[in-house]
Short mmCIF file of C-alpha atoms in Angstrom, two decimals:
data_model
loop_
_atom_site.label_atom_id
_atom_site.label_comp_id
_atom_site.label_asym_id
_atom_site.label_seq_id
_atom_site.Cartn_x
_atom_site.Cartn_y
_atom_site.Cartn_z
CA MET R 20 0.00 0.00 0.00
CA THR R 21 1.26 3.35 -1.04
CA THR R 22 0.84 6.33 1.28
CA SER R 23 0.96 9.99 0.54
CA SER R 24 4.31 10.04 2.07
CA ASP R 25 5.46 7.58 -0.53
CA ILE R 26 4.26 9.87 -3.43
CA PRO R 27 6.66 12.40 -4.57
CA GLN R 28 5.73 16.04 -3.74
CA ASP R 29 5.99 17.24 -7.29
CA GLN R 30 3.46 14.66 -8.39
CA ILE R 31 1.06 15.71 -5.63
CA ALA R 32 1.32 19.34 -6.67
CA THR R 33 0.67 18.51 -10.32
CA THR R 34 -2.44 16.52 -9.48
CA THR R 35 -3.85 19.30 -7.28
CA HIS R 36 -3.32 21.87 -10.03
CA LYS R 37 -5.18 19.70 -12.54
CA ARG R 38 -8.19 19.43 -10.19
CA LYS R 39 -8.32 23.17 -9.71
CA ASN R 40 -8.22 23.72 -13.46
CA LYS R 41 -11.14 21.33 -13.96
CA ALA R 42 -13.31 23.19 -11.32
CA LEU R 43 -12.78 26.70 -12.80
CA PRO R 44 -15.06 26.38 -15.91
CA GLY R 45 -18.01 25.18 -13.83
CA PHE R 46 -17.76 28.12 -11.48
CA ALA R 47 -17.66 30.62 -14.37
CA THR R 48 -20.78 29.12 -15.86
CA ILE R 49 -22.65 29.44 -12.58
CA LEU R 50 -21.45 33.02 -12.14
CA LEU R 51 -22.56 33.97 -15.69
CA ALA R 52 -26.00 32.45 -15.10
CA VAL R 53 -26.38 34.41 -11.89
CA LEU R 54 -25.43 37.62 -13.65
CA LEU R 55 -27.93 36.98 -16.48
CA VAL R 56 -30.75 36.34 -14.04
CA ALA R 57 -29.92 39.50 -12.18
CA ALA R 58 -29.88 41.52 -15.38
CA LEU R 59 -33.25 40.05 -16.40
CA ILE R 60 -34.77 40.89 -13.05
CA ALA R 61 -33.38 44.41 -13.23
CA GLY R 62 -34.69 44.97 -16.80
CA THR R 63 -38.12 43.71 -15.88
CA SER R 64 -38.19 46.05 -12.90
CA VAL R 65 -37.19 49.02 -15.03
CA LEU R 66 -39.84 48.20 -17.67
CA THR R 67 -42.50 47.76 -15.02
CA LEU R 68 -41.50 51.00 -13.41
CA GLY R 69 -41.61 52.78 -16.80
CA VAL R 70 -45.11 51.51 -17.58
CA TYR R 71 -46.30 52.46 -14.12
CA THR R 72 -44.77 55.91 -14.44
CA MET R 73 -46.40 56.39 -17.87
CA ARG R 74 -49.78 55.40 -16.51
CA GLN R 75 -49.34 57.77 -13.62
CA GLN R 76 -48.53 60.59 -16.01
CA GLN R 77 -51.57 59.80 -18.14
CA GLN R 78 -53.79 59.84 -15.12
CA THR R 79 -52.43 63.14 -13.89
CA SER R 80 -52.36 64.97 -17.33
CA PRO R 81 -55.16 67.59 -17.67
CA GLU R 82 -58.04 66.76 -20.07
CA ILE R 83 -58.20 68.91 -23.20
CA VAL R 84 -61.55 70.80 -23.30
CA ALA R 85 -62.81 72.49 -26.48
CA THR R 86 -64.20 76.00 -25.98
CA THR R 87 -65.85 78.81 -27.89
CA THR R 88 -66.70 82.42 -27.05
CA ILE R 89 -70.05 84.20 -26.72
CA SER R 90 -70.37 87.02 -29.25
CA GLY R 91 -72.44 90.17 -29.42
CA ALA R 92 -72.74 89.89 -33.21
CA PRO R 93 -76.24 89.13 -34.56
CA VAL R 94 -77.13 85.95 -36.41
CA THR R 95 -78.26 86.98 -39.89
CA ASN R 96 -79.49 85.12 -42.96
CA THR R 97 -78.72 87.26 -46.01
CA VAL R 98 -78.81 86.66 -49.75
CA SER R 99 -77.66 88.71 -52.73
CA ALA R 100 -80.40 90.09 -54.95
CA THR R 101 -81.07 92.63 -57.67
CA LEU R 102 -83.59 95.41 -57.10
CA THR R 103 -85.12 96.50 -60.40
CA ALA R 104 -87.35 99.50 -61.15
CA VAL R 105 -90.21 98.63 -63.49
CA ALA R 106 -92.58 101.23 -64.95
CA SER R 107 -96.16 100.82 -63.82
CA HIS R 108 -97.37 101.56 -67.35
CA THR R 109 -95.75 101.40 -70.79
CA GLN R 110 -97.19 102.15 -74.22
CA THR R 111 -96.02 102.98 -77.73
CA VAL R 112 -96.60 106.13 -79.79
CA THR R 113 -97.29 105.58 -83.50
CA ALA R 114 -97.41 107.99 -86.44
CA GLN R 115 -97.31 108.22 -90.22
CA GLY R 116 -95.59 111.08 -92.00
CA THR R 117 -92.57 113.30 -91.61
CA VAL R 118 -91.25 114.40 -88.25
CA THR R 119 -91.04 118.19 -88.52
CA ARG R 120 -89.82 119.00 -85.01
CA ASP R 121 -87.68 117.13 -82.52
CA GLY R 122 -89.81 115.15 -80.11
CA VAL R 123 -89.35 114.78 -76.37
CA LYS R 124 -86.06 113.20 -75.34
CA ALA R 125 -85.31 110.21 -73.11
CA ASP R 126 -83.62 112.37 -70.49
CA GLY R 127 -85.45 111.07 -67.44
CA GLN R 128 -87.56 114.22 -67.13
CA ASP R 129 -91.17 113.95 -66.00
CA LEU R 130 -93.67 114.85 -68.71
CA PRO R 131 -96.91 116.42 -67.41
CA GLU R 132 -100.34 116.05 -68.93
CA GLY R 133 -100.69 118.18 -72.08
CA THR R 134 -97.09 117.58 -73.26
CA VAL R 135 -96.57 117.50 -77.02
CA LEU R 136 -94.69 114.26 -77.53
CA ALA R 137 -93.98 114.55 -81.25
CA VAL R 138 -94.82 116.70 -84.28
CA ILE R 139 -95.74 114.98 -87.54
CA ASP R 140 -96.34 117.14 -90.65
CA GLU R 141 -96.65 120.06 -88.20
CA HIS R 142 -99.51 118.36 -86.36
CA PRO R 143 -98.84 117.67 -82.66
CA ILE R 144 -99.30 114.39 -80.79
CA VAL R 145 -100.53 115.35 -77.32
CA ALA R 146 -100.39 113.21 -74.16
CA LEU R 147 -103.57 113.33 -72.05
CA GLN R 148 -104.78 111.20 -69.17
CA GLY R 149 -107.32 108.45 -69.80
CA ASN R 150 -107.84 104.71 -69.72
CA VAL R 151 -109.60 104.38 -73.10
CA PRO R 152 -107.20 104.39 -76.07
CA ALA R 153 -107.56 107.11 -78.71
CA TRP R 154 -108.98 104.81 -81.34
CA ARG R 155 -110.71 107.23 -83.77
CA SER R 156 -111.04 110.79 -85.03
CA ILE R 157 -113.35 113.00 -82.93
CA ALA R 158 -115.60 115.51 -84.70
CA PRO R 159 -118.43 117.82 -83.53
CA GLY R 160 -121.32 115.61 -82.44
CA SER R 161 -119.11 112.62 -81.44
CA SER R 162 -119.85 111.03 -78.09
CA GLY R 163 -118.32 108.35 -75.93
CA ALA R 164 -115.82 107.61 -73.19
CA ASP R 165 -112.93 108.99 -75.23
CA VAL R 166 -114.75 112.32 -75.50
CA SER R 167 -115.31 112.38 -71.72
CA GLN R 168 -111.57 111.79 -71.22
CA LEU R 169 -110.75 114.68 -73.57
CA GLN R 170 -113.16 117.01 -71.75
CA ASP R 171 -111.78 116.08 -68.33
CA ALA R 172 -108.21 116.64 -69.51
CA LEU R 173 -109.01 120.06 -70.99
CA ARG R 174 -110.69 121.09 -67.75
CA ARG R 175 -107.58 120.05 -65.75
CA LEU R 176 -105.52 122.16 -68.15
CA GLY R 177 -107.66 125.20 -67.34
CA TYR R 178 -110.27 125.34 -70.12
CA SER R 179 -114.00 125.79 -69.55
CA ILE R 180 -116.41 123.25 -71.03
CA TRP R 181 -120.17 123.26 -70.59
CA ASP R 182 -121.11 120.60 -73.11
CA THR R 183 -122.88 117.46 -71.93
CA ALA R 184 -120.35 115.02 -70.52
CA GLY R 185 -119.19 112.67 -73.23
CA THR R 186 -120.53 114.79 -76.10
CA TYR R 187 -118.18 116.81 -78.32
CA GLY R 188 -119.99 120.16 -78.63
CA GLN R 189 -119.04 123.77 -79.31
CA SER R 190 -117.38 124.45 -75.95
CA THR R 191 -115.28 121.30 -76.23
CA ALA R 192 -114.24 122.26 -79.78
CA ALA R 193 -113.38 125.78 -78.60
CA ALA R 194 -111.30 124.47 -75.70
CA TRP R 195 -109.32 122.20 -78.02
CA TYR R 196 -108.87 125.04 -80.54
CA HIS R 197 -107.43 127.37 -77.91
CA PHE R 198 -105.19 124.65 -76.47
CA LEU R 199 -103.54 124.07 -79.88
CA SER R 200 -103.21 127.77 -80.61
CA ALA R 201 -101.61 128.41 -77.22
CA HIS R 202 -98.93 125.84 -78.02
CA GLY R 203 -98.20 127.26 -81.47
CA TYR R 204 -100.06 124.77 -83.65
CA GLN R 205 -102.72 125.34 -86.29
CA PRO R 206 -106.10 123.83 -85.29
CA THR R 207 -107.77 121.52 -87.82
CA ASP R 208 -111.00 119.70 -88.27
CA ALA R 209 -111.34 115.95 -87.74
CA GLU R 210 -109.93 115.33 -91.24
CA GLY R 211 -106.83 117.43 -90.66
CA ASN R 212 -107.93 120.47 -92.63
CA THR R 213 -107.04 123.89 -91.25
CA VAL R 214 -109.80 125.64 -89.32
CA ALA R 215 -110.19 129.42 -89.66
CA GLY R 216 -110.76 131.64 -86.65
CA ASP R 217 -114.40 132.20 -87.56
CA ALA R 218 -115.05 128.44 -87.68
CA ILE R 219 -113.84 127.36 -84.22
CA ALA R 220 -116.88 125.12 -83.75
CA ASN R 221 -115.55 122.95 -86.60
CA THR R 222 -112.34 122.11 -84.74
CA GLY R 223 -111.89 118.37 -84.40
CA VAL R 224 -109.33 115.82 -83.25
CA PRO R 225 -107.82 113.75 -86.08
CA LYS R 226 -106.85 110.17 -85.29
CA ASN R 227 -103.37 109.75 -83.72
CA THR R 228 -103.42 113.37 -82.50
CA VAL R 229 -104.00 112.38 -78.87
CA VAL R 230 -102.33 109.65 -76.79
CA PHE R 231 -104.30 108.69 -73.69
CA ALA R 232 -102.18 107.30 -70.82
CA PRO R 233 -103.59 106.17 -67.47
CA LEU R 234 -100.79 107.51 -65.26
CA PHE R 235 -98.97 110.81 -65.18
CA PRO R 236 -96.34 112.13 -65.20
CA LEU R 237 -94.78 110.24 -68.11
CA ARG R 238 -91.25 109.58 -69.27
CA ALA R 239 -89.92 108.92 -72.74
CA ALA R 240 -88.03 105.64 -73.06
CA ASN R 241 -86.48 106.95 -76.29
CA GLN R 242 -86.69 110.20 -78.26
CA CYS R 243 -90.02 110.64 -80.00
CA GLY R 244 -88.64 111.38 -83.43
CA SER R 245 -86.04 113.74 -84.85
CA ALA R 246 -86.77 116.47 -87.36
CA GLY R 247 -86.57 115.11 -90.90
CA GLN R 248 -87.23 111.53 -89.89
CA THR R 249 -89.91 109.56 -91.74
CA ALA R 250 -92.40 107.99 -89.36
CA THR R 251 -93.90 104.70 -90.49
CA GLY R 252 -95.21 103.24 -87.24
CA THR R 253 -93.89 103.32 -83.70
CA ILE R 254 -91.75 106.39 -83.13
CA CYS R 255 -91.18 106.06 -79.39
CA THR R 256 -92.22 104.37 -76.18
CA ILE R 257 -93.52 106.21 -73.16
CA THR R 258 -93.80 104.96 -69.59
CA SER R 259 -95.26 106.20 -66.37
CA SER R 260 -92.80 107.86 -64.02
CA GLU R 261 -94.32 105.73 -61.27
CA ARG R 262 -92.18 102.67 -60.71
CA THR R 263 -92.83 99.38 -59.07
CA TRP R 264 -89.89 97.50 -57.63
CA GLN R 265 -89.01 93.87 -58.10
CA LEU R 266 -86.47 91.62 -56.42
CA SER R 267 -84.61 89.00 -58.41
CA ILE R 268 -82.92 86.26 -56.39
CA ALA R 269 -80.96 83.34 -57.81
CA ALA R 270 -82.91 80.10 -57.57
CA GLY R 271 -81.33 77.57 -55.24
CA ILE R 272 -80.29 80.17 -52.63
CA LEU R 273 -83.64 80.05 -50.89
CA GLU R 274 -85.00 77.01 -49.16
CA SER R 275 -88.28 77.55 -50.98
CA PRO R 276 -89.73 80.14 -53.37
CA LYS R 277 -91.90 81.47 -50.54
CA ASP R 278 -88.96 81.94 -48.18
CA PRO R 279 -88.48 85.72 -48.48
CA ILE R 280 -92.12 86.77 -48.31
CA GLY R 281 -92.63 89.22 -45.47
CA LYS R 282 -90.79 92.24 -44.08
CA HIS R 283 -87.05 92.30 -44.49
CA ALA R 284 -84.19 94.78 -44.46
CA PHE R 285 -82.67 95.93 -47.74
CA ASN R 286 -79.22 97.41 -47.52
CA GLN R 287 -77.44 99.55 -50.07
CA ASP R 288 -76.09 102.98 -49.10
CA SER R 289 -78.36 102.86 -46.06
CA SER R 290 -80.67 100.38 -44.42
CA ILE R 291 -84.29 100.47 -45.50
CA THR R 292 -87.17 98.16 -44.77
CA GLY R 293 -89.76 96.89 -47.19
CA THR R 294 -92.16 94.06 -47.83
CA VAL R 295 -91.48 91.31 -50.34
CA GLY R 296 -94.69 90.34 -52.06
CA GLU R 297 -95.85 87.30 -53.96
CA GLN R 298 -93.63 85.69 -56.54
CA ILE R 299 -94.02 87.20 -60.00
CA GLY R 300 -94.15 85.00 -63.09
CA ASP R 301 -94.00 81.27 -63.62
CA THR R 302 -91.87 79.25 -61.19
CA ALA R 303 -91.74 76.27 -63.53
CA ASN R 304 -90.51 78.56 -66.30
CA MET R 305 -87.32 78.83 -64.32
CA ASN R 306 -86.88 75.07 -64.55
CA ALA R 307 -87.86 74.80 -68.20
CA THR R 308 -85.46 77.48 -69.40
CA SER R 309 -82.21 76.06 -70.63
CA THR R 310 -79.00 77.68 -71.75
CA THR R 311 -77.32 77.28 -75.09
CA GLY R 312 -73.66 76.62 -75.63
CA ASP R 313 -72.85 80.33 -75.60
CA GLY R 314 -74.59 80.81 -72.26
CA THR R 315 -77.66 82.65 -73.62
CA ALA R 316 -81.15 81.64 -72.56
CA SER R 317 -83.34 79.80 -75.02
CA ASP R 318 -86.95 80.78 -75.70
CA ASP R 319 -88.52 77.37 -75.19
CA ALA R 320 -90.01 78.18 -71.79
CA ASN R 321 -93.75 78.58 -71.44
CA GLN R 322 -94.43 82.21 -70.52
CA SER R 323 -97.97 81.85 -69.19
CA GLY R 324 -100.02 79.89 -66.74
CA ASP R 325 -99.58 79.10 -63.09
CA THR R 326 -97.38 76.04 -62.79
CA SER R 327 -95.80 76.96 -59.50
CA GLN R 328 -96.60 73.52 -58.13
CA GLN R 329 -94.57 71.77 -60.77
CA SER R 330 -91.24 70.37 -59.68
CA PRO R 331 -88.05 70.53 -61.71
CA THR R 332 -87.12 67.33 -63.47
CA GLN R 333 -83.74 65.74 -63.02
CA ASP R 334 -82.65 67.18 -66.36
CA ASP R 335 -83.71 70.66 -65.24
CA ALA R 336 -82.05 70.49 -61.84
CA GLY R 337 -78.66 71.49 -63.21
CA ASP R 338 -80.13 74.68 -64.70
CA GLN R 339 -82.07 75.75 -61.63
CA ALA R 340 -79.18 77.47 -59.89
CA SER R 341 -78.60 79.73 -62.90
CA GLN R 342 -82.24 80.92 -62.97
CA THR R 343 -83.83 83.66 -60.91
CA LEU R 344 -86.98 84.06 -58.84
CA THR R 345 -88.69 87.46 -59.01
CA TYR R 346 -90.84 89.00 -56.28
CA GLY R 347 -92.82 92.20 -55.99
CA PHE R 348 -91.57 94.71 -53.45
CA THR R 349 -93.00 97.74 -51.66
CA LEU R 350 -91.31 100.10 -49.23
CA ASP R 351 -92.52 100.64 -45.70
CA ASP R 352 -93.36 104.14 -44.43
CA GLY R 353 -93.48 105.60 -47.93
CA LYS R 354 -89.73 106.10 -48.08
CA SER R 355 -87.90 106.29 -51.39
CA ILE R 356 -85.44 103.63 -52.45
CA PRO R 357 -81.87 104.94 -52.71
CA VAL R 358 -81.47 103.58 -56.22
CA THR R 359 -80.89 106.01 -59.07
CA ALA R 360 -80.25 103.50 -61.83
CA THR R 361 -82.77 101.11 -63.35
CA SER R 362 -81.46 98.32 -61.14
CA ALA R 363 -78.97 97.83 -58.34
CA ASP R 364 -77.36 94.91 -56.53
CA ILE R 365 -78.39 94.77 -52.89
CA THR R 366 -78.26 92.49 -49.89
CA VAL R 367 -81.55 91.10 -48.64
CA THR R 368 -81.79 90.13 -44.99
CA ILE R 369 -84.20 87.21 -44.91
CA ALA R 370 -84.12 87.00 -41.11
CA THR R 371 -81.98 88.32 -38.26
CA SER R 372 -81.75 87.89 -34.52
CA ALA R 373 -83.15 90.30 -31.95
CA LYS R 374 -81.12 93.46 -31.38
CA ASP R 375 -80.33 92.66 -27.74
CA ALA R 376 -79.48 88.98 -28.34
CA LEU R 377 -76.05 87.42 -27.95
CA SER R 378 -74.83 84.59 -30.17
CA VAL R 379 -72.76 81.44 -29.86
CA ASP R 380 -71.83 78.36 -31.87
CA ALA R 381 -74.81 76.01 -31.89
CA VAL R 382 -72.65 73.06 -30.79
CA ALA R 383 -72.04 74.78 -27.44
CA ILE R 384 -75.73 74.68 -26.48
CA ARG R 385 -76.60 71.89 -24.05
CA GLY R 386 -79.93 70.48 -22.94
CA SER R 387 -83.14 70.08 -24.91
CA GLY R 388 -86.57 71.61 -25.29
CA LYS R 389 -87.01 74.71 -23.16
CA LYS R 390 -84.18 73.77 -20.80
CA LEU R 391 -81.12 74.98 -22.64
CA TRP R 392 -77.86 76.13 -21.11
CA LEU R 393 -74.20 76.86 -21.71
CA GLU R 394 -71.33 75.81 -19.50
CA ALA R 395 -68.80 78.48 -18.63
CA LYS R 396 -65.14 77.49 -18.52
CA ASN R 397 -65.26 77.46 -14.70
CA GLY R 398 -68.17 74.98 -14.78
CA THR R 399 -70.96 77.49 -14.15
CA HIS R 400 -74.24 76.78 -15.96
CA ILE R 401 -75.76 79.67 -17.95
CA SER R 402 -79.46 79.20 -18.68
CA ILE R 403 -80.46 80.58 -22.08
CA THR R 404 -83.43 80.98 -24.41
CA THR R 405 -82.60 80.69 -28.09
CA ASP R 406 -83.82 83.39 -30.47
CA TYR R 407 -82.74 82.51 -34.02
CA CYS R 408 -80.38 79.89 -35.44
CA TYR R 409 -78.74 79.95 -38.85
CA ALA R 410 -75.57 78.47 -40.43
CA GLY R 411 -74.31 76.85 -37.25
CA ARG R 412 -74.85 79.80 -34.90
CA CYS R 413 -77.69 80.65 -32.54
CA SER R 414 -78.67 83.91 -30.95
CA PHE R 415 -80.00 83.76 -27.40
CA THR R 416 -81.09 85.79 -24.41
CA SER R 417 -80.27 85.08 -20.77
CA ASN R 418 -80.68 86.63 -17.35
CA ALA R 419 -77.43 85.10 -16.12
CA SER R 420 -74.70 87.60 -15.23
CA LYS R 421 -72.12 85.39 -16.93
CA ALA R 422 -73.90 85.74 -20.29
CA LYS R 423 -72.03 88.52 -22.02
CA ALA R 424 -69.88 88.98 -25.07
CA GLY R 425 -66.41 87.54 -24.52
CA THR R 426 -67.45 84.84 -22.05
CA VAL R 427 -65.69 81.54 -22.81
CA VAL R 428 -67.91 78.46 -22.75
CA THR R 429 -67.03 74.80 -23.21
CA LEU R 430 -68.27 72.41 -25.86
CA PRO R 431 -69.83 69.07 -24.95
CA LYS R 432 -67.71 65.95 -25.49
CA GLN R 433 -67.92 64.27 -28.85
CA ASP R 434 -69.92 61.39 -27.40
CA GLY R 435 -72.65 63.83 -26.50
CA ALA R 436 -72.06 63.86 -22.75
CA ALA R 437 -72.71 67.25 -21.16
#
């Protein structure tokens, strides 16, 4: 048996060194595993802490609240329109012959009753008031409504007539004779032959010597002939100075053709108020009118009949926006319209809020029915009563002290919660 004492020392040392070398790799492996576990635990802790911190920050971050501001500006529904002056009466003046003196000019001047409109072969054409057209020559002994009109006109012009009403007698003939003479024209009989001073009772009124018009004063739409011109029919058009006013609004702007009927403000140089009347013309005509390739309107539309209940067809719908709706218009309080031209572009206020009302975006209004309110930024409730809403804004009144222009109010959440 060999004992340790029998083994040489150098052999013992070599053996011990080999054992130590074999144990070293195992220890390193264990140490590396321990380090990896520790790192994993540390990483997990950091991640957990980061998530926790993030959640804490989310919970403590302030919620974003949408707001708007109360305004003192009114809520107004306006549309663009054209205000057009239309003569209450229009008629033509006809003649045959040579124009020997310049007729009245289209200068916008009012023409009173008794005006000589034109002179043909040195015979005047006189404008007098009456509803019955001058359809014939009038001679001594003639009777009728046209004679009554002539007598009434001569009386208004200052001449005395004692003949029976509607009968052309001596006093009527004398009045007409003196009227012509006073204006520098030679009186004639009903056939156009010159009447001598000792034959006044023979004075007559040749056809086309008088133009009866229902309304005075008149205006000339164009000059009633120039000296030297040959007249072969209509020589001019006359209109009443009295004008009616019409509004033309593009179709498609209004919710319905009846929308603007009522009292509304009309603004141009100054604000005026008038009443829009019934629609003028044929509503369906608007839908039937089409445009040609050059943009001009065709003449296929039916110009008569009441077809306002007809609806535009699908083919017509594209043309509707380019058409116009026309309404009658009268001023309130007898004021004059500040329009000097035949027509003018204006703004029509279809509706507007009360003068003392405030306004706010409609989305800021909470509640329903008669219980409506706004929420101030500090959480205070402001009870309101709405006045008029249009295009996303509502005017309102309120007794709350917080309800004033400049007050910031919050908007409800998107899910509808107040």
